[in-house]
PDB file of C-alpha atoms in Angstrom:
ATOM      1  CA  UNK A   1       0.000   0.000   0.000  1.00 44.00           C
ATOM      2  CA  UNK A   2       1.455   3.813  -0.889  1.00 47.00           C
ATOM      3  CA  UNK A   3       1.586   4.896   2.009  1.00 48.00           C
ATOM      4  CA  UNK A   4       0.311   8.120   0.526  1.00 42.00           C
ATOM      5  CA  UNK A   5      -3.088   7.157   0.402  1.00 46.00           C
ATOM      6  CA  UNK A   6      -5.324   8.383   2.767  1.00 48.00           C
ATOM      7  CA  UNK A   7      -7.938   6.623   4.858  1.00 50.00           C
ATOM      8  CA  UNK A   8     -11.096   8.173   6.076  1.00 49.00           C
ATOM      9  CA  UNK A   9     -11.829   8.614   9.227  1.00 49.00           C
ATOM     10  CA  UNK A  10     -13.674   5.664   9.838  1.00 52.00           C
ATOM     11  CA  UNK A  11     -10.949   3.376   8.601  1.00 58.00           C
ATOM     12  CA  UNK A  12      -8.457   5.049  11.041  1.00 62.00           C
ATOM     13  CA  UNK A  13     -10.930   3.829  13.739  1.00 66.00           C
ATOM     14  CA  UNK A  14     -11.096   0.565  12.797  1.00 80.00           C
ATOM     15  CA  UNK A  15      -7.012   0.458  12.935  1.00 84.00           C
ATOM     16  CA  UNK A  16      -7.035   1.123  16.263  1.00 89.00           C
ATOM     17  CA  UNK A  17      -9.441  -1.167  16.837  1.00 91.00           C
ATOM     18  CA  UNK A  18      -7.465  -4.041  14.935  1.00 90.00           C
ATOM     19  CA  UNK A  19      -4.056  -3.257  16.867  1.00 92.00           C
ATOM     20  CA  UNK A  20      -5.636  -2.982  20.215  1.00 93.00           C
ATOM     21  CA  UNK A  21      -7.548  -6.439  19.910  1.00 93.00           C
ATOM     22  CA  UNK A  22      -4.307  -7.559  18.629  1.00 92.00           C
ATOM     23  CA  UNK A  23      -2.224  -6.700  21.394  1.00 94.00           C
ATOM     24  CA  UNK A  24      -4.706  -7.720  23.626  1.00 94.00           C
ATOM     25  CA  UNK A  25      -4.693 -11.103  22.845  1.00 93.00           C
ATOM     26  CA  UNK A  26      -2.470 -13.095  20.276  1.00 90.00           C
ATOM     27  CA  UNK A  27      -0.038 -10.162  19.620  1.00 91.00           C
ATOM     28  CA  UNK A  28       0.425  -9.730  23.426  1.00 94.00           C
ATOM     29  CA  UNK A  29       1.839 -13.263  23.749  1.00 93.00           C
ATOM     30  CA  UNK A  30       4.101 -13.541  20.688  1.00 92.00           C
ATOM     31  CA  UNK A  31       5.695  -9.916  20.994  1.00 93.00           C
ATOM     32  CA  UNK A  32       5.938 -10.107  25.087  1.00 94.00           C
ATOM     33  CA  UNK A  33       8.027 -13.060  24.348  1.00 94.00           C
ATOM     34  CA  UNK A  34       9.982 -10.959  21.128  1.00 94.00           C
ATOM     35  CA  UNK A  35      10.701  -8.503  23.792  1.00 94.00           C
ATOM     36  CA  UNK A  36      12.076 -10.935  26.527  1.00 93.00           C
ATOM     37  CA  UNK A  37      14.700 -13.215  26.538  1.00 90.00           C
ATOM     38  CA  UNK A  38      12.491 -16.577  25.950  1.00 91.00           C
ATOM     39  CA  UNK A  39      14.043 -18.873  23.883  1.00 92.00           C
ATOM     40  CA  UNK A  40      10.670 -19.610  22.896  1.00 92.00           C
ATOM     41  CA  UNK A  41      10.885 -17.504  19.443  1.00 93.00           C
ATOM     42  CA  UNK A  42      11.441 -17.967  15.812  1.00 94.00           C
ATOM     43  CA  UNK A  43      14.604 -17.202  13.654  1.00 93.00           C
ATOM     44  CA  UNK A  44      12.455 -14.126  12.556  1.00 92.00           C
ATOM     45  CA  UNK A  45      11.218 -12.955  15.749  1.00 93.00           C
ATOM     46  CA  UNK A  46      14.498 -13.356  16.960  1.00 94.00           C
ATOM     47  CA  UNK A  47      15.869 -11.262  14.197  1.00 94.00           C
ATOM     48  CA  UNK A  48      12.997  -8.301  14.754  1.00 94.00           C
ATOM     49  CA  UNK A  49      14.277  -8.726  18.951  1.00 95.00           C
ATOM     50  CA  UNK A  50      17.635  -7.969  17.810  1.00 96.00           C
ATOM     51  CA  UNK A  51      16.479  -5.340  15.511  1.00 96.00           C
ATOM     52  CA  UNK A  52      14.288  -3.680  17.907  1.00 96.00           C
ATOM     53  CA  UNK A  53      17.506  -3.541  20.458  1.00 96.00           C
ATOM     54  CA  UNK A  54      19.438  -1.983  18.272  1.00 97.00           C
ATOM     55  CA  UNK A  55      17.112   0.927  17.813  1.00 98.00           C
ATOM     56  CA  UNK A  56      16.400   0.927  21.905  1.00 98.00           C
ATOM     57  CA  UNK A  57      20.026   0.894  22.027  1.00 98.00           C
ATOM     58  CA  UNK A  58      20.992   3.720  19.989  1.00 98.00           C
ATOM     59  CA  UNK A  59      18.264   6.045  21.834  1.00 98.00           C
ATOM     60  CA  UNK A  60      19.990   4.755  24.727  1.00 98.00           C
ATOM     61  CA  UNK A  61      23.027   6.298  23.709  1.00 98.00           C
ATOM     62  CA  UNK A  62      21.949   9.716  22.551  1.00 98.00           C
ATOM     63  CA  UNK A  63      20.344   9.966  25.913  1.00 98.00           C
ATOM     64  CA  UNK A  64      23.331   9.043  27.641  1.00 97.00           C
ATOM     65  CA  UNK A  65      25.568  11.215  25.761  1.00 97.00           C
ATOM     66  CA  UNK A  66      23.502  13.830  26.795  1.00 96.00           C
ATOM     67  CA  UNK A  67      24.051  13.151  30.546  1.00 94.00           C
ATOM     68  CA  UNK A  68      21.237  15.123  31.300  1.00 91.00           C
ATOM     69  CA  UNK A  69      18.654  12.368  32.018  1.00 96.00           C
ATOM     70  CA  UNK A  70      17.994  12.813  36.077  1.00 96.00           C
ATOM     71  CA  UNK A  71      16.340  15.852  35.267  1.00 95.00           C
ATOM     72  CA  UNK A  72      14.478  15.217  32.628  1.00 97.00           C
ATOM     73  CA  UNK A  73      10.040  14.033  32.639  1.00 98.00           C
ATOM     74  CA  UNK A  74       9.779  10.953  29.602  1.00 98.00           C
ATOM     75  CA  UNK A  75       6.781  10.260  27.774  1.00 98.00           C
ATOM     76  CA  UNK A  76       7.329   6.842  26.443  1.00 98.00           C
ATOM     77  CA  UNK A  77       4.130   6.438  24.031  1.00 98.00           C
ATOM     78  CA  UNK A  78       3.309   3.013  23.129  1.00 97.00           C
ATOM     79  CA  UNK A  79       5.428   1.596  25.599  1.00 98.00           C
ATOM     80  CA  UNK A  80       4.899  -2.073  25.061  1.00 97.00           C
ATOM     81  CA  UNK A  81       6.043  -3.773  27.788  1.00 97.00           C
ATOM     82  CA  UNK A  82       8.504  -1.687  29.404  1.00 98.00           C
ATOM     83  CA  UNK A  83      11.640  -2.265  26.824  1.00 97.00           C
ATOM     84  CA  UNK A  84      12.162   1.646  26.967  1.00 98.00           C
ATOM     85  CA  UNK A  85      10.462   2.834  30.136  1.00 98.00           C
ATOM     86  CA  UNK A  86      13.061   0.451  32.326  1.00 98.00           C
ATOM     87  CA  UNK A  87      15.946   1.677  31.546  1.00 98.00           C
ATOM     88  CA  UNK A  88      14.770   4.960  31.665  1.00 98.00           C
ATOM     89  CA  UNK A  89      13.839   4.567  35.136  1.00 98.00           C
ATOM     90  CA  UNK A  90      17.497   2.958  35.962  1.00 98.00           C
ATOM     91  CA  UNK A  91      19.098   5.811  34.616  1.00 97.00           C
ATOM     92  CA  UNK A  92      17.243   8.085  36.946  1.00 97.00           C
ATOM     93  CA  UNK A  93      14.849   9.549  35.026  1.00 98.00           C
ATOM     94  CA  UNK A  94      12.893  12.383  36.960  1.00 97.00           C
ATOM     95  CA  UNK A  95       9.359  11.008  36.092  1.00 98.00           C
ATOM     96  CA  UNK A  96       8.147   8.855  32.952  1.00 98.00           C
ATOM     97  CA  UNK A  97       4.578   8.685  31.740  1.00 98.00           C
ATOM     98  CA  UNK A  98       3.735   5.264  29.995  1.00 98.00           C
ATOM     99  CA  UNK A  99       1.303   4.471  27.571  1.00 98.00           C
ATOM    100  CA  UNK A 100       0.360   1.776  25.194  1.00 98.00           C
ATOM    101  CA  UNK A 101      -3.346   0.806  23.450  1.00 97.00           C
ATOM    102  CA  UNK A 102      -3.071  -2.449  24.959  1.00 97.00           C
ATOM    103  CA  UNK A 103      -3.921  -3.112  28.584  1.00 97.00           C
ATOM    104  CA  UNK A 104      -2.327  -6.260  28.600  1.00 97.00           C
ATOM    105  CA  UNK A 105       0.858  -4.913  27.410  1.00 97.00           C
ATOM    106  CA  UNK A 106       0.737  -1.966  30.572  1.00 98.00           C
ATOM    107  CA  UNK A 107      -0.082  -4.596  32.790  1.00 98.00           C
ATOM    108  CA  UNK A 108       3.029  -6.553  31.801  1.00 97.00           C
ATOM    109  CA  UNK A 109       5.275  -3.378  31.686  1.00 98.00           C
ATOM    110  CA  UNK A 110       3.817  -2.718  35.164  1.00 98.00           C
ATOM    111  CA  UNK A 111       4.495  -5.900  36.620  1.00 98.00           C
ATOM    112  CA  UNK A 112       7.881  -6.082  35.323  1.00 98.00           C
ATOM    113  CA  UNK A 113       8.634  -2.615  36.948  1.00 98.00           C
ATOM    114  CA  UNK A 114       7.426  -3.480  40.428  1.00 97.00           C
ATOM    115  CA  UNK A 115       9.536  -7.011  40.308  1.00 97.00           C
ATOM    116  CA  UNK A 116      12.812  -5.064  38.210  1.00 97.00           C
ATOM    117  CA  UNK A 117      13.297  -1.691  39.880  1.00 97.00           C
ATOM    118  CA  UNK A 118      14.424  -0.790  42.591  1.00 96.00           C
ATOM    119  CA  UNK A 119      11.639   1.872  42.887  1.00 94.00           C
ATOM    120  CA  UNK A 120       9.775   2.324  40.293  1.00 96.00           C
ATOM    121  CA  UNK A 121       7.409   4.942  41.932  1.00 96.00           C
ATOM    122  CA  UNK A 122       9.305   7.553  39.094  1.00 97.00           C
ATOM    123  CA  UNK A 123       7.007   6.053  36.754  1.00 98.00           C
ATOM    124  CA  UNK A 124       2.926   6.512  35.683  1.00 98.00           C
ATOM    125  CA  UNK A 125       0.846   4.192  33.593  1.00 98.00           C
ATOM    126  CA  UNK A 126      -1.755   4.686  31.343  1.00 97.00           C
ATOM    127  CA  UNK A 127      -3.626   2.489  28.799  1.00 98.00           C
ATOM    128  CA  UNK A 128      -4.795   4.454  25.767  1.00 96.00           C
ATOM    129  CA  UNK A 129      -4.155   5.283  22.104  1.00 93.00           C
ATOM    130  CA  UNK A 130      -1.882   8.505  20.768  1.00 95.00           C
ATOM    131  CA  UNK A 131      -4.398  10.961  20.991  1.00 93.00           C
ATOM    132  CA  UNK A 132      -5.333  10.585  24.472  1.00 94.00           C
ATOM    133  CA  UNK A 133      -1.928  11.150  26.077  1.00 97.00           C
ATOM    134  CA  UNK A 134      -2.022  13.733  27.852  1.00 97.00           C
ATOM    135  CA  UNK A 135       0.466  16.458  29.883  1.00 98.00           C
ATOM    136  CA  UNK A 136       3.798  18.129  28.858  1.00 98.00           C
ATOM    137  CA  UNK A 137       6.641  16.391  29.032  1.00 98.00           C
ATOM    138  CA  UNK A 138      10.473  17.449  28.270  1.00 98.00           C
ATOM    139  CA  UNK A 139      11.408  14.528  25.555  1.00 98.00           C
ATOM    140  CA  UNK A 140       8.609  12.770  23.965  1.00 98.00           C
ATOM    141  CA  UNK A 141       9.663   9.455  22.270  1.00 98.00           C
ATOM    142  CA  UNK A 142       7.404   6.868  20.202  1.00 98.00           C
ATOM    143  CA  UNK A 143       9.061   4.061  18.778  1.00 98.00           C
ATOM    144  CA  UNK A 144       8.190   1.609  16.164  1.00 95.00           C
ATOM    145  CA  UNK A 145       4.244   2.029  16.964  1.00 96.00           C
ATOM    146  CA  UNK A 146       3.797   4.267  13.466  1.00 95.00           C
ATOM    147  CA  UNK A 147       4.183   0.834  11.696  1.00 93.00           C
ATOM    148  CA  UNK A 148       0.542   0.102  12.703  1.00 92.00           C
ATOM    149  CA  UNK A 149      -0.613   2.992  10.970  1.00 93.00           C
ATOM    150  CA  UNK A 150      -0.910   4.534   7.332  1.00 94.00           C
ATOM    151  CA  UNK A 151       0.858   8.333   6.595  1.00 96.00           C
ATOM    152  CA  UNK A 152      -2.051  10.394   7.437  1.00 95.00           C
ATOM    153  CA  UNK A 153      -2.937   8.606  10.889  1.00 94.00           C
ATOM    154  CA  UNK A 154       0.833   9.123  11.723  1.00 96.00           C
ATOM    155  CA  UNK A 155       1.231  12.098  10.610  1.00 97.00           C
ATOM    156  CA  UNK A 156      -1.598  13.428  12.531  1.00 96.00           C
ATOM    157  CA  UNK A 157      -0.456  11.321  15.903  1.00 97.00           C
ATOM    158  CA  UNK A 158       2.813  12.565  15.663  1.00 98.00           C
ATOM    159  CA  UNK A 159       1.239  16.253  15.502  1.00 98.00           C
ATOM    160  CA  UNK A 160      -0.305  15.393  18.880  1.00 98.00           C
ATOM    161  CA  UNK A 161       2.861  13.935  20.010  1.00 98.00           C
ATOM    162  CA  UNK A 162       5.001  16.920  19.418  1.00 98.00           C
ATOM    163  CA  UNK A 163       2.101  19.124  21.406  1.00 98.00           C
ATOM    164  CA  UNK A 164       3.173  17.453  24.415  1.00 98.00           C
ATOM    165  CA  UNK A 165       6.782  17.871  23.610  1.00 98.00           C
ATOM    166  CA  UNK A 166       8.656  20.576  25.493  1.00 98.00           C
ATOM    167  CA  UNK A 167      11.866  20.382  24.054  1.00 98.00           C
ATOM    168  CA  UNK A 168      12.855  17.253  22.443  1.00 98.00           C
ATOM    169  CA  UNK A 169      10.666  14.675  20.079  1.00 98.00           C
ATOM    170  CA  UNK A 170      12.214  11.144  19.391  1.00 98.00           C
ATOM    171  CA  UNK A 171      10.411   8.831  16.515  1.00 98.00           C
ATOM    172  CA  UNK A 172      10.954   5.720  14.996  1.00 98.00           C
ATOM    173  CA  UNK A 173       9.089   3.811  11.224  1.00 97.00           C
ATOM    174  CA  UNK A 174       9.608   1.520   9.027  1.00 95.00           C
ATOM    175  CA  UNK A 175      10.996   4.022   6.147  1.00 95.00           C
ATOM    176  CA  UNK A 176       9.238   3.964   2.611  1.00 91.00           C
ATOM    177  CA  UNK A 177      11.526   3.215  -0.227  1.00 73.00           C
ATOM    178  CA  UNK A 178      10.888   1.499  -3.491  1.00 62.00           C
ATOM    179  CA  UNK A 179      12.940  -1.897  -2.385  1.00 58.00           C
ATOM    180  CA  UNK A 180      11.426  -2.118   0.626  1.00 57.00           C
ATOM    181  CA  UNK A 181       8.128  -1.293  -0.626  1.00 55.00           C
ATOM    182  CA  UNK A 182       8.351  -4.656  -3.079  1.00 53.00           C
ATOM    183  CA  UNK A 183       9.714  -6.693  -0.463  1.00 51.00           C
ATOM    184  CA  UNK A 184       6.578  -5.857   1.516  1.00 52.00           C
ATOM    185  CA  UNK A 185       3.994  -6.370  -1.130  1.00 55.00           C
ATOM    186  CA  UNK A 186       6.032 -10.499  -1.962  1.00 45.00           C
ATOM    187  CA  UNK A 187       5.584 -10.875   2.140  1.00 48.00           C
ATOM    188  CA  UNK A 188       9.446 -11.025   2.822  1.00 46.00           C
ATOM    189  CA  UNK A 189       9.653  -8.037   4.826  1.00 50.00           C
ATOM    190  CA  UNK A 190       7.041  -8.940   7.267  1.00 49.00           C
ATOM    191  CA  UNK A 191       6.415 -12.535   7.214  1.00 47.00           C
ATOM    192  CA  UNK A 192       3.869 -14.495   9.239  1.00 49.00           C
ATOM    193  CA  UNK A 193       0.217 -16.051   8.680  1.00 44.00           C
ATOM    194  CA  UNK A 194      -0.900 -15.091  11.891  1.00 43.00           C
ATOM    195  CA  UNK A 195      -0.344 -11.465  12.099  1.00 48.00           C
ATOM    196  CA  UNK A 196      -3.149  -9.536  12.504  1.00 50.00           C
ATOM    197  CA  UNK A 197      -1.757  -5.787  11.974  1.00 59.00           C
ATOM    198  CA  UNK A 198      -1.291  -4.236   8.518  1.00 77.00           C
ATOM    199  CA  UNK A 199       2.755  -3.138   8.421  1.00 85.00           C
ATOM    200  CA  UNK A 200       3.123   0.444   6.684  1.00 93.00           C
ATOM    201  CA  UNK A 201       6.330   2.065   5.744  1.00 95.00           C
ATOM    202  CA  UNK A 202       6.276   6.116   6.116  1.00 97.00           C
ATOM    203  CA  UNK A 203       7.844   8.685   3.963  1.00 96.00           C
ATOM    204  CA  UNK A 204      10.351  10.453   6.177  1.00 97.00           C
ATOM    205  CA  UNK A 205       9.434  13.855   4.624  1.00 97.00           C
ATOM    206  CA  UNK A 206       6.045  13.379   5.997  1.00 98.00           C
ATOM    207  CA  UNK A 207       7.484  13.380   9.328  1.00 98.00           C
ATOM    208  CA  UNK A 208       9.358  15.820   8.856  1.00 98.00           C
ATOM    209  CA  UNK A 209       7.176  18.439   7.295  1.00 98.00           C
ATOM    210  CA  UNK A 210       4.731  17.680   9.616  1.00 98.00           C
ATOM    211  CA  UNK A 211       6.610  18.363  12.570  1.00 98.00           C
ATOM    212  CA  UNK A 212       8.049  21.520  11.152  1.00 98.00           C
ATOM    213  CA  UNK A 213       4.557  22.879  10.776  1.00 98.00           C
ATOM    214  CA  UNK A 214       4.609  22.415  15.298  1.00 98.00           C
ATOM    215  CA  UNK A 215       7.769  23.984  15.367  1.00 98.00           C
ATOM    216  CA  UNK A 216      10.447  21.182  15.785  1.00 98.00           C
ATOM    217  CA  UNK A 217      13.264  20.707  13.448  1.00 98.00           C
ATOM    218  CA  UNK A 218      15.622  17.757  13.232  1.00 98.00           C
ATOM    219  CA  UNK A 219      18.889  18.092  15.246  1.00 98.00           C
ATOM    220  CA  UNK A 220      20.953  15.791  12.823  1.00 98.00           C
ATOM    221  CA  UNK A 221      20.611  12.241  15.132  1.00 98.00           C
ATOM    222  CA  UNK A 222      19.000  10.039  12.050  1.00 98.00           C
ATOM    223  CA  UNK A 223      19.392   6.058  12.060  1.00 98.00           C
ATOM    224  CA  UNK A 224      18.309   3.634  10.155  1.00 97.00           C
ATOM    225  CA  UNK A 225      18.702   0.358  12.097  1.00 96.00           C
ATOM    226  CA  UNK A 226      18.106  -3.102  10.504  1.00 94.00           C
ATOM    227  CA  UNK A 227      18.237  -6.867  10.887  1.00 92.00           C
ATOM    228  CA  UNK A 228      16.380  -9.373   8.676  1.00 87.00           C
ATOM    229  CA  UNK A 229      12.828  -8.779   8.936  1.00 86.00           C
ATOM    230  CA  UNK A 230      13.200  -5.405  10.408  1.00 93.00           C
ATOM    231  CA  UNK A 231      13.783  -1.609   9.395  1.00 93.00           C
ATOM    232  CA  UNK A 232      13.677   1.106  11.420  1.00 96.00           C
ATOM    233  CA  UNK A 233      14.579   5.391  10.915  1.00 97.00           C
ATOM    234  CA  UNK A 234      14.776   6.393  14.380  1.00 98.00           C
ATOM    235  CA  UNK A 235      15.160  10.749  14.333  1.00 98.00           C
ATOM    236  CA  UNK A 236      15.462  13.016  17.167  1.00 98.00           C
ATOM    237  CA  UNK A 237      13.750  16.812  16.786  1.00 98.00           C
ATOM    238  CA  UNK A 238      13.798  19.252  19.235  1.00 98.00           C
ATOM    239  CA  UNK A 239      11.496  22.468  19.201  1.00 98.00           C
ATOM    240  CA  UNK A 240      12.485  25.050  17.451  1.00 96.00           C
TER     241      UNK A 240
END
């Protein structure tokens, strides 16, 4: 699918609708395993765990490089089951709103916070889609949750994103080009005859653009991190 082609409302409804029954039920027990370290996964799942890691990873970094993280509030939007909130709570992290679609995958990120941390009392959850986070927050990051959704849906979710974005906005998609977009459409990208989710790749210069129109421009910090079965352009903006 071009990811250029625009749903109407109604079908942007019924996306939700998909991913959240998804993750609710079979998605929530094959990706809480992807993002564990069960042995009980597949070459390719095993390839999209490494993939994902290197992506958490490299945020990881920036953040650290930045040494600035203590004082710092998090919004980690669509936070799965805790991959990203964790270690932002180890590292000190002032406070950290949480938020995914999927109760069952807050309940798991919950549960592995009270059992991993310390004190995990730095951090909030909330079950929910995009649009109804809510708050200001000084880094706002979302990662690999646009894949659920066409161009216009993420453009428009990332508009809301960068509303409650003080200072710094952190992203990651599956990026549109050509090669990838044939290797989607023979099923080689995103294999699997259970899954239940439609995978879309985004045109970076949607992002961009419309982020630019809420006053955030990129700092230079652009990725692309990949292992077989997985792409992802992870970008940092911060507001103009």
């Amino acid at each position: 699918m071009d990811p250029s082609t625009a749903p109407g409302p109604a079908s942007v409804v019924t996306e939700k609708e998909v991913v959240r029954s998804y993750f609710n039920s079979k998605g929530f027990e094959r990706w809480n395993r992807i993002y564990s370290s069960s042995d009980d996964v597949n070459r390719v799942q095993r390839n999209i765990r490494c993939g994902h890691q290197k992506t958490l990873d490299t945020l990881l970094d920036w953040l650290d490089a930045d040494g600035d993280v203590t004082q710092r509030s998090f919004c980690d939007a669509g936070c799965g089951v805790g991959s990203l909130t964790l270690p932002l709570a180890r590292r000190g992290a002032r406070s950290i709103a949480a938020s995914d679609i999927s109760q069952a995958m807050v309940e798991e990120a919950s549960r592995r916070a009270r059992t991993t941390l310390d004190d995990p009392t730095s951090i909030s959850f909330h079950t929910g889609d995009l649009e109804t986070i809510e708050g200001h927050y000084d880094t706002v990051i979302c990662l690999d949750v646009f894949i659920h959704y066409p161009q216009p849906a993420a453009e428009t979710m990332v508009r809301h994103l960068a509303s409650l974005a003080e200072r710094r906005l952190l992203v990651s998609f599956a990026p549109y080009t050509p090669l990838l977009a044939v290797l989607k459409r023979i099923g080689s990208l995103f294999p699997g005859p259970s899954k239940a989710t439609r995978a879309y790749q985004l045109r970076e210069q949607g992002i961009t653009t419309a982020l630019g129109d809420c006053g955030f421009r990129p700092t230079g910090r652009n990725v692309l991190n990949t292992a077989p079965f997985y792409f992802s352009r992870l970008i940092e903006f911060e507001r103009c």
